[in-house]
Coordinates of C-alpha atoms and ligand atoms in Angstrom, one line a residue:
M1 CA 0.0 0.0 0.0
A2 CA 2.7 2.4 1.1
R3 CA 4.7 1.6 -2.1
G4 CA 1.6 2.3 -4.1
W5 CA 1.2 5.8 -2.6
G6 CA 4.9 6.4 -3.1
G7 CA 4.6 5.6 -6.7
I8 CA 1.7 8.0 -7.1
W9 CA 3.8 10.8 -5.4
V10 CA 6.7 10.1 -7.8
I11 CA 4.3 10.3 -10.8
A12 CA 2.8 13.5 -9.4
A13 CA 6.3 15.0 -8.8
V14 CA 7.3 14.1 -12.4
A15 CA 4.1 15.6 -13.8
A16 CA 4.6 18.8 -11.7
V17 CA 8.2 19.1 -13.0
A18 CA 7.1 18.4 -16.6
A19 CA 4.3 21.0 -16.2
A20 CA 6.7 23.6 -14.8
A21 CA 9.1 23.0 -17.6
L22 CA 6.3 23.3 -20.2
L23 CA 5.0 26.5 -18.6
T24 CA 8.4 28.2 -18.4
S25 CA 10.1 27.1 -21.6
G26 CA 10.3 29.7 -24.3
Q27 CA 11.6 29.5 -27.8
P28 CA 15.4 29.8 -27.7
S29 CA 17.0 32.7 -29.5
A30 CA 20.4 32.8 -31.2
V31 CA 20.8 36.5 -30.5
D32 CA 20.8 38.8 -27.5
W33 CA 17.7 41.0 -27.9
R34 CA 18.8 43.2 -25.0
R35 CA 21.8 44.3 -27.0
L36 CA 20.1 44.5 -30.4
R37 CA 17.2 46.7 -29.3
A38 CA 15.0 45.7 -32.2
V39 CA 11.6 47.3 -32.9
A40 CA 9.0 45.8 -35.3
L41 CA 5.8 47.7 -36.2
E42 CA 3.0 45.3 -36.9
S43 CA -0.1 47.0 -38.4
D44 CA -3.2 45.0 -39.3
D45 CA -6.1 45.7 -41.8
W46 CA -4.3 47.3 -44.7
G47 CA -6.1 46.7 -48.0
L48 CA -9.4 46.1 -46.2
A49 CA -12.3 47.6 -48.2
G50 CA -14.2 48.6 -45.0
F51 CA -15.6 49.5 -42.7
V52 CA -17.1 52.3 -44.8
P53 CA -16.0 53.8 -48.2
E54 CA -16.1 57.3 -46.5
S55 CA -17.8 58.7 -43.4
D56 CA -20.7 60.1 -45.5
A57 CA -21.8 56.5 -46.1
W58 CA -23.8 56.5 -42.9
S59 CA -26.0 59.5 -43.7
G60 CA -29.6 58.5 -43.9
L61 CA -28.9 55.1 -42.3
E62 CA -29.5 54.2 -38.6
R63 CA -26.2 52.4 -38.1
E64 CA -27.3 50.8 -34.8
T65 CA -30.0 48.9 -36.7
L66 CA -27.3 47.0 -38.4
S67 CA -26.3 45.3 -35.1
P68 CA -22.8 44.3 -36.3
G69 CA -21.6 43.6 -32.8
H70 CA -19.1 45.3 -30.5
F71 CA -15.9 47.1 -31.5
P72 CA -14.2 50.3 -30.5
A73 CA -16.3 53.3 -31.6
V74 CA -13.5 54.7 -33.8
Y75 CA -14.0 51.8 -36.2
W76 CA -17.4 53.0 -37.3
N77 CA -15.6 55.3 -39.8
S78 CA -12.6 53.2 -40.4
T79 CA -11.9 53.3 -44.1
L80 CA -9.5 52.0 -46.8
E81 CA -6.2 53.9 -47.0
D82 CA -5.7 56.2 -49.9
S83 CA -2.5 57.4 -51.6
A84 CA -2.1 60.5 -49.4
S85 CA -2.4 58.5 -46.1
V86 CA 0.2 56.0 -47.3
A87 CA 2.5 58.7 -48.6
R88 CA 2.2 60.7 -45.3
L89 CA 2.8 57.7 -43.2
A90 CA 5.8 56.7 -45.3
A91 CA 7.3 60.1 -44.8
V92 CA 7.0 59.8 -41.0
L93 CA 8.7 56.4 -41.2
A94 CA 11.5 57.6 -43.5
G95 CA 12.1 60.5 -41.1
C96 CA 13.4 58.2 -38.4
R97 CA 16.6 56.1 -38.8
G98 CA 17.8 53.2 -36.8
R99 CA 21.4 52.9 -35.7
D100 CA 22.1 50.9 -38.9
G101 CA 21.0 53.9 -40.9
R102 CA 17.9 52.1 -42.1
P103 CA 14.5 53.9 -41.9
A104 CA 11.7 52.8 -39.6
V105 CA 9.8 50.1 -41.4
L106 CA 6.1 49.3 -41.1
Q107 CA 4.8 45.8 -41.5
P108 CA 1.3 46.3 -43.0
N109 CA -0.6 43.0 -42.7
Y110 CA -2.9 42.9 -45.7
V111 CA -6.4 41.7 -46.5
M112 CA -6.4 40.4 -50.0
S113 CA -9.9 40.4 -51.3
A114 CA -13.3 42.2 -51.1
L115 CA -16.8 41.3 -51.9
E116 CA -18.7 43.9 -54.0
W117 CA -22.5 44.1 -54.2
N118 CA -23.5 45.4 -57.6
G119 CA -27.2 45.7 -56.9
R120 CA -28.1 42.2 -58.0
D121 CA -25.4 39.9 -57.0
W122 CA -21.9 39.7 -55.6
G123 CA -18.5 40.0 -57.3
R124 CA -15.0 39.8 -55.9
R125 CA -12.1 42.1 -56.2
D126 CA -8.5 41.0 -55.5
L127 CA -5.7 43.5 -54.6
P128 CA -4.6 45.7 -56.2
D129 CA -8.1 45.8 -57.7
L130 CA -10.8 47.4 -55.4
P131 CA -14.6 47.7 -55.3
V132 CA -15.8 50.8 -57.2
A133 CA -17.0 52.4 -53.9
Y134 CA -13.4 52.1 -52.6
E135 CA -11.6 53.5 -55.7
R136 CA -8.4 55.1 -54.5
P137 CA -6.6 56.8 -57.4
G138 CA -2.8 56.5 -57.1
L139 CA -2.9 54.2 -54.0
W140 CA -0.8 51.5 -55.6
R141 CA 1.8 54.0 -56.8
A142 CA 2.1 55.3 -53.2
V143 CA 2.5 51.7 -52.0
A144 CA 5.2 51.1 -54.6
E145 CA 7.1 54.2 -53.5
A146 CA 6.8 53.2 -49.9
L147 CA 8.1 49.7 -50.8
A148 CA 11.0 51.2 -52.8
A149 CA 11.9 53.5 -49.8
G150 CA 12.2 50.4 -47.6
V151 CA 9.6 51.7 -45.2
W152 CA 6.8 49.2 -46.2
Y153 CA 7.1 45.4 -45.8
P154 CA 3.7 43.7 -46.3
E155 CA 2.7 40.5 -44.7
Y156 CA -0.6 38.4 -44.7
H157 CA -3.6 39.2 -42.6
A158 CA -6.7 37.7 -44.2
A159 CA -8.5 36.7 -47.4
W160 CA -11.7 38.7 -46.6
H161 CA -11.5 39.4 -42.8
Y162 CA -14.9 37.7 -42.3
D163 CA -16.8 34.6 -43.5
P164 CA -18.0 35.7 -46.9
E165 CA -21.0 33.2 -46.8
R166 CA -22.3 34.9 -43.7
R167 CA -22.2 38.3 -45.4
R168 CA -24.0 36.9 -48.4
Q169 CA -26.7 35.4 -46.2
A170 CA -27.1 38.5 -44.1
V171 CA -27.6 40.7 -47.2
A172 CA -30.0 38.2 -48.8
A173 CA -32.3 38.9 -45.9
G174 CA -32.7 42.5 -47.0
G175 CA -33.4 45.3 -44.6
P176 CA -30.5 47.3 -43.1
A177 CA -28.0 44.7 -44.3
L178 CA -28.9 45.3 -47.9
A179 CA -29.0 49.0 -47.4
A180 CA -25.5 48.9 -46.0
A181 CA -24.2 46.7 -48.9
E182 CA -25.6 49.1 -51.4
R183 CA -23.6 51.9 -49.8
G184 CA -20.4 49.8 -49.8
I185 CA -20.5 49.4 -46.0
M186 CA -18.7 46.2 -45.0
L187 CA -20.6 45.7 -41.8
F188 CA -23.7 43.4 -41.6
P189 CA -25.8 42.0 -38.8
G190 CA -23.5 39.8 -36.6
S191 CA -20.4 40.7 -38.7
E192 CA -18.2 41.0 -35.6
A193 CA -18.9 37.3 -34.8
A194 CA -18.6 36.1 -38.4
R195 CA -14.9 35.3 -38.0
E196 CA -13.0 34.4 -41.2
L197 CA -11.4 31.4 -39.4
G198 CA -14.5 30.4 -37.4
P199 CA -14.7 26.8 -36.3
W200 CA -17.9 26.2 -38.4
R201 CA -15.9 26.6 -41.6
T202 CA -14.6 23.4 -43.3
T203 CA -10.8 22.8 -43.6
A204 CA -11.2 22.4 -47.3
E205 CA -12.9 25.8 -47.6
L206 CA -10.2 27.5 -45.5
A207 CA -7.4 25.8 -47.5
A208 CA -8.8 27.0 -50.8
E209 CA -9.3 30.5 -49.5
L210 CA -5.7 30.5 -48.1
D211 CA -4.2 29.3 -51.4
A212 CA -6.1 32.0 -53.3
G213 CA -5.1 34.7 -50.8
L214 CA -1.4 33.7 -50.9
A215 CA -1.4 33.7 -54.7
I216 CA -2.9 37.2 -54.7
F217 CA -0.3 38.3 -52.2
R218 CA 2.5 37.0 -54.3
R219 CA 1.2 38.7 -57.4
A220 CA 0.6 42.0 -55.6
F221 CA 3.9 42.2 -53.8
G222 CA 6.3 40.1 -55.9
R223 CA 7.3 37.7 -53.1
P224 CA 5.6 35.1 -50.9
A225 CA 4.1 36.0 -47.6
G226 CA 6.3 34.9 -44.6
A227 CA 4.2 35.8 -41.6
I228 CA 0.6 35.9 -40.6
I229 CA -1.8 37.4 -38.2
A230 CA -5.3 35.9 -38.0
P231 CA -8.2 38.3 -38.3
D232 CA -9.8 39.1 -35.0
Y233 CA -7.0 37.0 -33.3
T234 CA -9.4 34.0 -33.9
W235 CA -7.9 30.7 -35.1
D236 CA -7.5 27.0 -34.2
G237 CA -5.0 24.3 -34.6
R238 CA -6.3 23.4 -38.1
C239 CA -5.4 26.9 -39.3
E240 CA -1.9 26.7 -37.9
S241 CA -1.4 23.4 -39.7
L242 CA -2.6 24.8 -42.9
W243 CA -0.4 27.9 -42.6
A244 CA 2.7 25.7 -41.8
S245 CA 1.9 23.5 -44.8
R246 CA 2.0 26.6 -47.1
G247 CA 5.3 27.8 -45.6
L248 CA 3.7 30.4 -43.3
R249 CA 5.6 29.5 -40.1
V250 CA 5.9 32.9 -38.4
I251 CA 2.7 33.5 -36.4
Q252 CA 2.0 36.8 -34.9
A253 CA 0.3 37.5 -31.5
K254 CA -0.1 33.9 -30.2
R255 CA -0.8 35.3 -26.7
E256 CA -3.8 37.2 -28.0
Q257 CA -5.3 34.1 -29.6
R258 CA -9.0 33.6 -29.1
H259 CA -9.7 29.9 -29.1
P260 CA -13.2 29.2 -30.3
G261 CA -13.2 25.8 -28.6
L262 CA -12.0 26.8 -25.1
P263 CA -14.4 27.2 -22.2
P264 CA -14.9 30.7 -20.7
G265 CA -13.4 31.8 -17.3
A266 CA -10.2 30.9 -15.4
F267 CA -10.2 27.3 -16.6
G268 CA -10.3 28.4 -20.2
R269 CA -7.5 30.8 -19.6
A270 CA -5.4 28.1 -17.9
L271 CA -6.0 25.8 -20.9
K272 CA -5.0 28.6 -23.2
V273 CA -1.6 29.1 -21.5
L274 CA -1.0 25.3 -21.6
E275 CA -1.9 25.2 -25.3
R276 CA 0.4 28.1 -26.1
Q277 CA 3.3 26.4 -24.4
W278 CA 2.4 23.1 -25.9
A279 CA 2.5 24.7 -29.4
R280 CA 6.0 26.1 -28.7
V281 CA 7.3 22.7 -27.6
G282 CA 5.4 20.6 -30.1
H283 CA 6.1 22.8 -33.2
P284 CA 9.7 23.8 -33.2
D285 CA 9.4 24.7 -36.9
R286 CA 7.1 27.6 -36.1
V287 CA 8.0 30.9 -34.7
Y288 CA 5.5 32.6 -32.4
L289 CA 5.9 36.4 -32.0
E290 CA 4.2 38.3 -29.2
R291 CA 3.0 41.8 -29.4
N292 CA 4.5 43.4 -26.3
V293 CA 4.0 47.2 -27.1
R294 CA 0.6 48.8 -27.8
L295 CA 0.4 51.9 -29.9
E296 CA -3.3 52.5 -30.6
P297 CA -3.5 56.3 -30.1
V298 CA -6.8 57.0 -31.8
Q299 CA -8.7 54.6 -29.5
A300 CA -7.5 56.5 -26.4
P301 CA -8.6 59.9 -24.9
D302 CA -4.9 60.9 -24.4
P303 CA -2.6 60.0 -27.3
A304 CA 0.4 61.4 -25.4
H305 CA -0.2 58.9 -22.6
V306 CA -0.4 56.1 -25.2
V307 CA 3.0 57.1 -26.6
A308 CA 4.6 57.3 -23.2
S309 CA 3.3 53.9 -22.3
A310 CA 4.5 52.4 -25.6
L311 CA 8.0 53.8 -24.9
A312 CA 8.0 52.3 -21.4
Q313 CA 6.7 49.0 -22.8
T314 CA 9.5 49.0 -25.4
E315 CA 12.2 49.4 -22.7
T316 CA 10.6 46.6 -20.7
A317 CA 10.6 44.3 -23.7
W318 CA 14.3 44.9 -24.3
R319 CA 15.1 44.4 -20.6
R320 CA 13.3 41.1 -20.7
G321 CA 15.4 40.0 -23.6
E322 CA 12.7 40.3 -26.3
P323 CA 12.4 42.3 -29.5
A324 CA 9.8 45.1 -29.1
I325 CA 6.9 44.2 -31.2
V326 CA 4.4 47.1 -31.6
E327 CA 0.7 46.6 -32.3
T328 CA -0.6 49.6 -34.2
H329 CA -3.7 49.1 -36.5
R330 CA -4.4 50.8 -39.7
V331 CA -7.3 52.7 -38.1
N332 CA -4.6 55.0 -36.6
F333 CA -3.4 56.1 -40.0
A334 CA -6.3 55.9 -42.4
H335 CA -9.7 57.1 -41.3
G336 CA -12.9 58.8 -42.6
E337 CA -12.0 61.7 -40.4
P338 CA -8.6 62.9 -41.6
E339 CA -7.8 64.7 -38.3
L340 CA -7.8 61.3 -36.6
A341 CA -5.2 59.9 -39.1
A342 CA -3.1 63.0 -38.5
E343 CA -3.3 62.4 -34.8
G344 CA -2.2 58.8 -35.4
R345 CA 0.8 59.9 -37.5
R346 CA 1.8 62.5 -34.8
A347 CA 1.7 59.8 -32.2
L348 CA 3.8 57.4 -34.3
A349 CA 6.3 60.3 -35.0
A350 CA 6.5 61.0 -31.2
Y351 CA 7.0 57.3 -30.5
L352 CA 9.8 57.0 -33.1
S353 CA 11.6 60.2 -31.9
G354 CA 11.1 59.0 -28.3
L355 CA 13.0 55.8 -29.2
A356 CA 15.9 57.9 -30.5
A357 CA 15.9 60.2 -27.5
G358 CA 15.8 57.4 -24.9
G359 CA 19.5 57.7 -23.9
G360 CA 20.7 54.2 -24.9
P361 CA 21.9 53.2 -28.4
R362 CA 19.3 53.8 -31.1
P363 CA 17.1 50.9 -32.0
V364 CA 17.2 48.9 -35.2
F365 CA 13.9 48.5 -37.1
V366 CA 13.1 45.0 -38.3
V367 CA 10.2 43.0 -39.7
D368 CA 8.9 39.6 -38.6
A369 CA 10.9 37.6 -41.1
E370 CA 14.1 39.2 -39.7
I371 CA 13.1 38.5 -36.1
A372 CA 12.4 34.9 -36.9
A373 CA 15.7 34.4 -38.8
L374 CA 17.8 36.2 -36.2
A375 CA 16.2 34.1 -33.4
R376 CA 16.8 30.9 -35.3
R377 CA 20.1 31.3 -36.9
G378 CA 21.6 34.6 -35.6
A379 CA 21.5 36.2 -39.0
S380 CA 18.9 37.4 -41.5
A381 CA 18.6 38.3 -45.1
I382 CA 15.4 39.8 -46.6
V383 CA 14.7 41.8 -49.8
A384 CA 13.1 45.2 -49.3
G385 CA 12.9 48.1 -51.7
G386 CA 14.9 46.1 -54.2
R387 CA 17.8 45.8 -51.8
Q388 CA 19.0 42.9 -49.6
I389 CA 19.0 43.8 -46.0
L390 CA 21.6 41.6 -44.2
R391 CA 22.1 41.3 -40.5
N392 CA 24.2 39.3 -38.2
G393 CA 23.1 39.7 -34.6
S394 CA 25.2 36.8 -33.2
N395 CA 28.7 36.7 -31.7
S396 CA 30.3 34.8 -34.6
R397 CA 30.5 35.0 -38.4
R398 CA 27.4 33.7 -40.1
L399 CA 26.6 32.6 -43.6
V400 CA 23.3 33.7 -45.0
A401 CA 21.5 32.9 -48.3
C402 CA 19.3 35.4 -50.1
A403 CA 17.1 35.3 -53.2
P404 CA 17.7 38.8 -54.6
S405 CA 14.3 39.0 -56.4
G406 CA 12.6 37.7 -53.3
N407 CA 10.2 35.8 -55.5
G408 CA 11.5 32.3 -54.8
Q409 CA 12.6 31.7 -58.4
P410 CA 15.5 29.1 -58.6
G411 CA 19.0 30.1 -59.6
L412 CA 19.0 33.5 -58.0
V413 CA 20.3 32.8 -54.5
S414 CA 23.3 34.7 -53.3
L415 CA 25.5 33.8 -50.3
W416 CA 26.9 36.2 -47.8
L417 CA 29.5 35.7 -45.0
L418 CA 28.6 38.3 -42.4
D419 CA 30.9 39.6 -39.7
T420 CA 29.7 39.7 -36.1
G421 CA 27.2 42.5 -35.5
F422 CA 26.9 43.3 -39.3
H423 CA 24.0 45.4 -40.3
G424 CA 24.1 46.4 -44.0
V425 CA 22.5 46.6 -47.4
A426 CA 23.5 45.2 -50.7
E427 CA 21.9 46.1 -54.0
A428 CA 19.9 43.1 -55.3
G429 CA 21.7 41.1 -57.8
A430 CA 25.1 42.1 -56.5
G431 CA 25.6 39.0 -54.5
H432 CA 28.7 36.7 -54.7
Ligands
ZN501 ZN1 -7.9 42.8 -38.6

């Protein structure tokens, strides 16, 4: 009997140690982020034809009757960016340099497609094509200029940002949903809950949608997507497996994940922590990035306070040995009320100049693909603005390979041997 109990205690102790190891183990990094002082700016919702084509879209319509669900009030007049908003934001980014001489770079996470109601039925528009109500003359030229300036490094956010079938069904019922669709308004009854990656959607459907979205991304930006953020932070294990099978192994904001299948309350939160740690241990091929700085000035009454908090959070991230990964949605920089977008740009400029004025070495601005490569191998090579951006954040020489065109075509790979601490740029095609 006593031996039996002893055995149970041993098993319990082993389980406790295993649980503690699981809960505390992080993904190892090949670089010291305290020293690198890296900053990434992750910005969701670019390319999204919504929520409204312009703020006038609501006139004559009782927007509450639409019952889309809950979201911050500023989103009622969230709109698709235009050429001026992109160009002005690009100028703010270009005005701030990291200690490697490179400008601040935004990682706009893009939505690839939009449904368009033509009065009788639905059509689809794929970037850079847009619904008529969302025509933005010169937008793609402004994007091309921002890309060439090295301040714009797109990644993948969503195919539609909602379940398209739910929108079709809602509008088929007529009433305010139809009135909204006729005005180009993307919201519909229950739209907040109609998650693109909802558990009711079949894996085959999600796979087809992802393949189409990734092909549109590659055509629009000339390279494959390398990182993903799920719309509304809602996804499950099926989605991660699909992403990984398509080469998308850098996953943003794992800590924010909303699991459709988990119970509410403390038990659900505990399971979520376990699942996150389990994912890290069980999928060493995936890199999970956590947003540890929040810069959402237009949602707050005091943007200056948001900037001060974001600067403090950045210092905290570096002290903890993490890259600073900033969450800053498009709504801060493109809005139906231009004054709000100006406020967002001012806040970003204040954050960027605050980084430079912080006393320590200036930061370096990076994107997810670089964080993942630096963490894995100590060195990184990406193509941005037609140039190869090469980094060695480790304490030894590192060999990196880079495809100059960035389009994954064979025969174009160059190899670089980088000295310790190297941060530099090579013109694409000049490899050896
Ligand atoms: Zn989003």
